[in-house]
Short mmCIF file of C-alpha atoms in Angstrom, two decimals:
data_model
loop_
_atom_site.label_atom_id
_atom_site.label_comp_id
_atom_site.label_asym_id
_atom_site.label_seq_id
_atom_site.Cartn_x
_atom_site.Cartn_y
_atom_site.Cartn_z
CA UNK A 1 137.91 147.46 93.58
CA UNK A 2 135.16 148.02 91.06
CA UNK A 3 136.99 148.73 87.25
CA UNK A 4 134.74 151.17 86.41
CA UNK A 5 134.73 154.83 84.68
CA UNK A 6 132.51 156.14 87.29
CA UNK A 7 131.99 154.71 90.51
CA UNK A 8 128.93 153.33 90.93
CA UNK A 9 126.23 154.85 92.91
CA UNK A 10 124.84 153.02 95.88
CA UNK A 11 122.26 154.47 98.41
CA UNK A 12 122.30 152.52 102.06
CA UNK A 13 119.76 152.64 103.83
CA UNK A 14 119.94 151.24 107.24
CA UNK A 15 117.92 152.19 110.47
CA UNK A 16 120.59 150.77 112.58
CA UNK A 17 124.13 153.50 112.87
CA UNK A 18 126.51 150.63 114.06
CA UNK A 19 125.07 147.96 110.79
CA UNK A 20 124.39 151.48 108.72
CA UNK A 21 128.55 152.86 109.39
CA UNK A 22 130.36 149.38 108.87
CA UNK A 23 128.34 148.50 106.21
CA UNK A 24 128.66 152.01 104.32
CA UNK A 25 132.66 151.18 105.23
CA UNK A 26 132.47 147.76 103.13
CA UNK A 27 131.11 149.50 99.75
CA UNK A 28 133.63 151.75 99.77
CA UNK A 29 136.32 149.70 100.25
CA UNK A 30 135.01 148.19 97.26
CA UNK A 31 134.83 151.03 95.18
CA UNK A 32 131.63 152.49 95.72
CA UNK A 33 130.30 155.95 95.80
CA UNK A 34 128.04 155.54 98.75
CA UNK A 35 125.01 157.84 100.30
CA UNK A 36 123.49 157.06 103.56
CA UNK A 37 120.03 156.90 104.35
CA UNK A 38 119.10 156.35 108.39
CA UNK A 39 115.37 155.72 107.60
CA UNK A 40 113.08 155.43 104.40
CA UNK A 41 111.70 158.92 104.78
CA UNK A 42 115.44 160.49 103.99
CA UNK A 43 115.85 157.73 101.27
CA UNK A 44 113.25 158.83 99.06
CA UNK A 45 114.14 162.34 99.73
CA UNK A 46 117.33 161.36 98.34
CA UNK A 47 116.18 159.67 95.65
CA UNK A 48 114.65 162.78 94.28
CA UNK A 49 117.71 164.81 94.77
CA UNK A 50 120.21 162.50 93.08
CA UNK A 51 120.21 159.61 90.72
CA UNK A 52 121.43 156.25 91.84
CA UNK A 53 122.51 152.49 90.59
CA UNK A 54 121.73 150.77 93.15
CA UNK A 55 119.59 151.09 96.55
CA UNK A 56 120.70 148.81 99.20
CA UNK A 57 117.87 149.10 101.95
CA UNK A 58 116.80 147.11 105.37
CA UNK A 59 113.25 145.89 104.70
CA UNK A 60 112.29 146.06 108.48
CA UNK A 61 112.43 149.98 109.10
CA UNK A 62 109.68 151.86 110.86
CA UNK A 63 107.30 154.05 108.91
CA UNK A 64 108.54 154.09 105.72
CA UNK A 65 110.04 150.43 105.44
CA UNK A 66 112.43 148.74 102.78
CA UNK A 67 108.99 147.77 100.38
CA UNK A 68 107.75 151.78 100.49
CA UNK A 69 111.61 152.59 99.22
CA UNK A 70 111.51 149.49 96.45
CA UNK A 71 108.33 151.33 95.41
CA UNK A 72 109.20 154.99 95.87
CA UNK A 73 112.86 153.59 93.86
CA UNK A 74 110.66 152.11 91.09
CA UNK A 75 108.39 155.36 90.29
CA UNK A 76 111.65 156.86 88.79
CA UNK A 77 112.13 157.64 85.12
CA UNK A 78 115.41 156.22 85.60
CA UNK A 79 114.91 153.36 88.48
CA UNK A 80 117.52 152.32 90.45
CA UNK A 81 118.24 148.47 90.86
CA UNK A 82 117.02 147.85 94.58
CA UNK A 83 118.61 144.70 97.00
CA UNK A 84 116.43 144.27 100.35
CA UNK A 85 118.02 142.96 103.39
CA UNK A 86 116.76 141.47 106.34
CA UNK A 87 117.63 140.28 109.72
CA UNK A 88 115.32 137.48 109.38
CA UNK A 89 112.95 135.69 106.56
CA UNK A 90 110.56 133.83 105.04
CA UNK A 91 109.54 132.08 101.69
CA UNK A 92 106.27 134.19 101.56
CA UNK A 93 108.48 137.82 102.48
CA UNK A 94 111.13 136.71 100.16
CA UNK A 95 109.03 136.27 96.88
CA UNK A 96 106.22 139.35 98.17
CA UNK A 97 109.88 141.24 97.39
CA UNK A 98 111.15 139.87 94.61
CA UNK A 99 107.51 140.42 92.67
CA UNK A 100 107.29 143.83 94.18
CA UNK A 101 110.41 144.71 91.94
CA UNK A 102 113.13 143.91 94.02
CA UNK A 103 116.45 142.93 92.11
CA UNK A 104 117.64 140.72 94.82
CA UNK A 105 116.97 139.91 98.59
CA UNK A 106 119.07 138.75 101.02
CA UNK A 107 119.83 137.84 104.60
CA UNK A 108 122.13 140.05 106.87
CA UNK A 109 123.60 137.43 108.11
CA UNK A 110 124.71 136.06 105.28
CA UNK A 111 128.36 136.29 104.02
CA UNK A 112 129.07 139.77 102.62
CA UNK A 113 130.57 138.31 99.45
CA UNK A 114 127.66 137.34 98.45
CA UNK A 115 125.59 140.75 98.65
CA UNK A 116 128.84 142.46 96.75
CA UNK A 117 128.42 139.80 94.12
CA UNK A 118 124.69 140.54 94.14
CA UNK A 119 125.43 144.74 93.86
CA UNK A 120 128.23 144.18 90.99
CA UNK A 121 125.21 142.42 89.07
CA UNK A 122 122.63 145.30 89.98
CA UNK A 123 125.12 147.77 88.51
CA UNK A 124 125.77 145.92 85.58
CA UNK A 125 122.28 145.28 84.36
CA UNK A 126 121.23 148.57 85.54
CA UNK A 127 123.94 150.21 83.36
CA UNK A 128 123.08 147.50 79.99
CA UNK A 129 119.80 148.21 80.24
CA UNK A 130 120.59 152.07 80.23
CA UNK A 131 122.40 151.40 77.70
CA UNK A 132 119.74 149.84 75.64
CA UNK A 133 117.16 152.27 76.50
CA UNK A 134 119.38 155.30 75.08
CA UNK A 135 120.09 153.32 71.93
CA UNK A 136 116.62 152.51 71.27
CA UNK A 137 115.78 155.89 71.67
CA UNK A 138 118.21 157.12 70.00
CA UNK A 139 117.06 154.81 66.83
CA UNK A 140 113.36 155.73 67.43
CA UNK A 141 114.52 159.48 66.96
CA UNK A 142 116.47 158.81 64.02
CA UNK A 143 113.59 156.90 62.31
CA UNK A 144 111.69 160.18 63.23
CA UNK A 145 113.58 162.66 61.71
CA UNK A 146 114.38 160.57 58.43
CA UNK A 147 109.97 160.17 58.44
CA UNK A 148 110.25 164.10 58.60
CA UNK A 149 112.76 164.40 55.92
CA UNK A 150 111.47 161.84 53.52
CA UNK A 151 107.78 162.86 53.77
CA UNK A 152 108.00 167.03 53.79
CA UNK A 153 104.39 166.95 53.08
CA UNK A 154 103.50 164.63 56.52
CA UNK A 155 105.34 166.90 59.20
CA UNK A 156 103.70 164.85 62.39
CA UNK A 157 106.49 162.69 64.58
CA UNK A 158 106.49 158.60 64.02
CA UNK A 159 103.76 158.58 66.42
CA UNK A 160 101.17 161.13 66.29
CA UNK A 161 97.52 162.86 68.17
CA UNK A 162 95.40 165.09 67.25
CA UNK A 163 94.41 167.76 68.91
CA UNK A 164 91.45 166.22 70.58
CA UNK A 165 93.92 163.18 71.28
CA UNK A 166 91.73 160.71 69.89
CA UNK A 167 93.81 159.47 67.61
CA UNK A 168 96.90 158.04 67.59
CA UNK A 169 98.84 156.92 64.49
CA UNK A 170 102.44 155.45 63.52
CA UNK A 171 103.10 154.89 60.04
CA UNK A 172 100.04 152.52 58.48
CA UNK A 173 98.90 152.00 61.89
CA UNK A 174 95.76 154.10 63.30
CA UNK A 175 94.18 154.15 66.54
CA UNK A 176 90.75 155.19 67.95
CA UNK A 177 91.27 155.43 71.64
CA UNK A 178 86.88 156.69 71.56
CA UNK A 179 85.92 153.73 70.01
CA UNK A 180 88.63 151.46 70.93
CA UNK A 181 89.49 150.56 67.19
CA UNK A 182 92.76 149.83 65.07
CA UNK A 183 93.39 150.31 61.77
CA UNK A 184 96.56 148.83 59.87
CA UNK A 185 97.03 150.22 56.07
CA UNK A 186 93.29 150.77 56.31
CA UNK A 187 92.21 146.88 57.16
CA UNK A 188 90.69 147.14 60.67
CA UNK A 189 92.24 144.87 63.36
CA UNK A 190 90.68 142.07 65.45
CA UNK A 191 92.67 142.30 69.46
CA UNK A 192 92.24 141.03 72.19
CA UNK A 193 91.55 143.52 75.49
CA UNK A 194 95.34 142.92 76.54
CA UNK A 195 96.30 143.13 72.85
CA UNK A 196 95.11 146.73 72.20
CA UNK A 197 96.11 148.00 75.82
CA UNK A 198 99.25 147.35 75.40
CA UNK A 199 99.09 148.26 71.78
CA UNK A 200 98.02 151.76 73.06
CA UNK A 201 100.29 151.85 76.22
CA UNK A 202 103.55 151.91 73.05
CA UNK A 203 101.98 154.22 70.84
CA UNK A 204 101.14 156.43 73.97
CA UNK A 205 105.24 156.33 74.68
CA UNK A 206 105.63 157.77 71.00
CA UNK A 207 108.75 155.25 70.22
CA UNK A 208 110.56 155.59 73.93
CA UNK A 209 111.11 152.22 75.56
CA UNK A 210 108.24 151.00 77.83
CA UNK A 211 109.68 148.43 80.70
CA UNK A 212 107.55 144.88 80.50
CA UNK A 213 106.09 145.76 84.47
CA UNK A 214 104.86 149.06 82.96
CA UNK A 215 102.88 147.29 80.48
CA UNK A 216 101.37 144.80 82.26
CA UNK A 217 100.20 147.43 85.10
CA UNK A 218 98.40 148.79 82.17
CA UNK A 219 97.21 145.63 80.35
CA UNK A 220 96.82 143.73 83.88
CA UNK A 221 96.19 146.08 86.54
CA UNK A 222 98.91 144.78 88.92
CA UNK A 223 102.75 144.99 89.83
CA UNK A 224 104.85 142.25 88.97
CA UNK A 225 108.74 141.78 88.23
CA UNK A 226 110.27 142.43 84.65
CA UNK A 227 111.34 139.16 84.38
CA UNK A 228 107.72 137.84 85.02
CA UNK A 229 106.06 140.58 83.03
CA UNK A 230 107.81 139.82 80.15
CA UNK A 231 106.88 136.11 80.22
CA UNK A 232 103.36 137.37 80.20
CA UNK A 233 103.68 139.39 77.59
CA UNK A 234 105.37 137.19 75.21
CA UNK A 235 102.48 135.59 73.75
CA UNK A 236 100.19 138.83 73.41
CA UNK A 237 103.16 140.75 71.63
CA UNK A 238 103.91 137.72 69.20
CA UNK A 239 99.94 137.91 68.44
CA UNK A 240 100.57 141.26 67.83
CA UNK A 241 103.32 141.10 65.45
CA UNK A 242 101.20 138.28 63.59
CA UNK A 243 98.90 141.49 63.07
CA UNK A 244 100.55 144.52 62.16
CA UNK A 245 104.25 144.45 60.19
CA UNK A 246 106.58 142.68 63.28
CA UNK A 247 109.11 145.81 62.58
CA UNK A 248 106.83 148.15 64.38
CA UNK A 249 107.16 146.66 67.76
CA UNK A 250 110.93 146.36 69.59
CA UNK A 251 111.68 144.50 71.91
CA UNK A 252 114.79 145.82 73.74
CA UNK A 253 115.71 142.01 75.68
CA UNK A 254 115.46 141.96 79.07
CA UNK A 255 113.89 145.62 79.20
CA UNK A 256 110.97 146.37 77.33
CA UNK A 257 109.25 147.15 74.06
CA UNK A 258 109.43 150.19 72.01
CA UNK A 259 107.02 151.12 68.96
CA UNK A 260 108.73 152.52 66.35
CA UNK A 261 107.83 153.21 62.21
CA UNK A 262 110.39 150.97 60.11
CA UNK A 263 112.30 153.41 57.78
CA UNK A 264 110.71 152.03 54.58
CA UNK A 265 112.89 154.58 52.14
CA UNK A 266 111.87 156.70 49.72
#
């Protein structure tokens, strides 16, 4: 049984009734809260209506097929972890899901031990990096409302626009978003493309964690997996903090970054 609180939310989605019912039966035996899906159109019906840990869905599904729920899954403000199974595989399918998002992927025919060991590590990372995401926000509010109470004269949030959202601004650091320029305690910055995009892509989030895949859709232009994204993005946020005060920039591990004004006192 799974020692939790709350039981964990799973959403099954299986074309097949026989795999879909004995399947459903296995989860909760082990302690899951489960919701069945028979085909990806009802999933991410579903997925609007409710909010879930984990999505356990067959890749091979007509019309709307395991890939079009890992995506419909990842467009929430709250994602779901996501394990794809299939009947049958290859190298190329298995890594095409893994850098689409997917948490895990695995073969049906493979012992079901291992795919409960694989949904007891979705939930838990799911749940720490919850966890993390509240806490940073709940910091990044904090150092907001001490800003507000330490400054009565500057009543604008840690991260600021004006009204013809051109600029953007967080403690001593300005941006242009016309001309594309950055200022930090008035000394204009030198970035890089990916530098400033992801620079802006922070202070757009006004101090709310922004996952490492969201940033490099914006910086790169492509999908890619958290764990990947990050390793991109490593170097170009260490340039970063070489630039600007390193406090500014958070890095909530294995989630994201937040941008947040240090609370310098007053």
């Amino acid at each position: 049984m799974v020692e939790t609180a709350m039981q964990p939310q799973i959403l099954l989605v299986e074309d097949d009734d026989r795999a879909r019912m004995l399947l459903a039966g296995v989860l909760r035996s082990a302690g899951y809260e489960v919701t069945v899906a028979a085909n990806g159109e009802i999933a991410i019906a579903l997925l609007d209506q409710h909010g879930f840990d984990v999505v356990v869905s067959d890749i091979w599904m007509p019309s709307v097929d395991g890939i079009g729920v890992l995506a419909a899954a990842r467009s929430r403000p709250r994602p779901p972890a996501v394990i794809l199974l299939t009947g049958y595989s290859t190298v190329e399918s298995a890594v095409a899901a893994l850098r689409s998002g997917a948490f895990d992927y695995r073969m049906k025919a493979a012992p079901i031990t291992e795919l409960l060991e694989s949904i007891g590590r979705a939930v838990a990372q799911r749940r720490a990096e919850l966890d993390q995401k509240d806490a940073i926000t709940a910091i990044a509010n904090g150092l907001a409302k001490l800003q507000r109470e330490h400054v009565p004269s500057s009543p604008a949030p840690v991260v600021s626009a004006t009204e013809d959202q051109r600029y953007l601004q967080a403690g001593a650091l300005m941006i242009d978003r016309h001309r594309h320029e950055v200022t930090f305690n008035h000394q204009p910055l030198h970035l890089t493309t990916i530098e400033y995009t992801a620079l802006l892509c922070l202070a757009e989030a006004q101090g709310q964690v922004v996952q490492y895949r969201d940033i490099i859709q914006r910086t790169h232009g492509y999908s890619t997996s958290n764990i990947e994204a990050q390793t991109l993005l490593k170097a170009h946020v260490h340039h970063l903090r070489r630039k600007i005060d390193p406090s500014y920039i958070i890095n909530v591990r294995g989630t994201g970054y937040a941008l947040a004004v240090p609370d310098t006192g007053s």
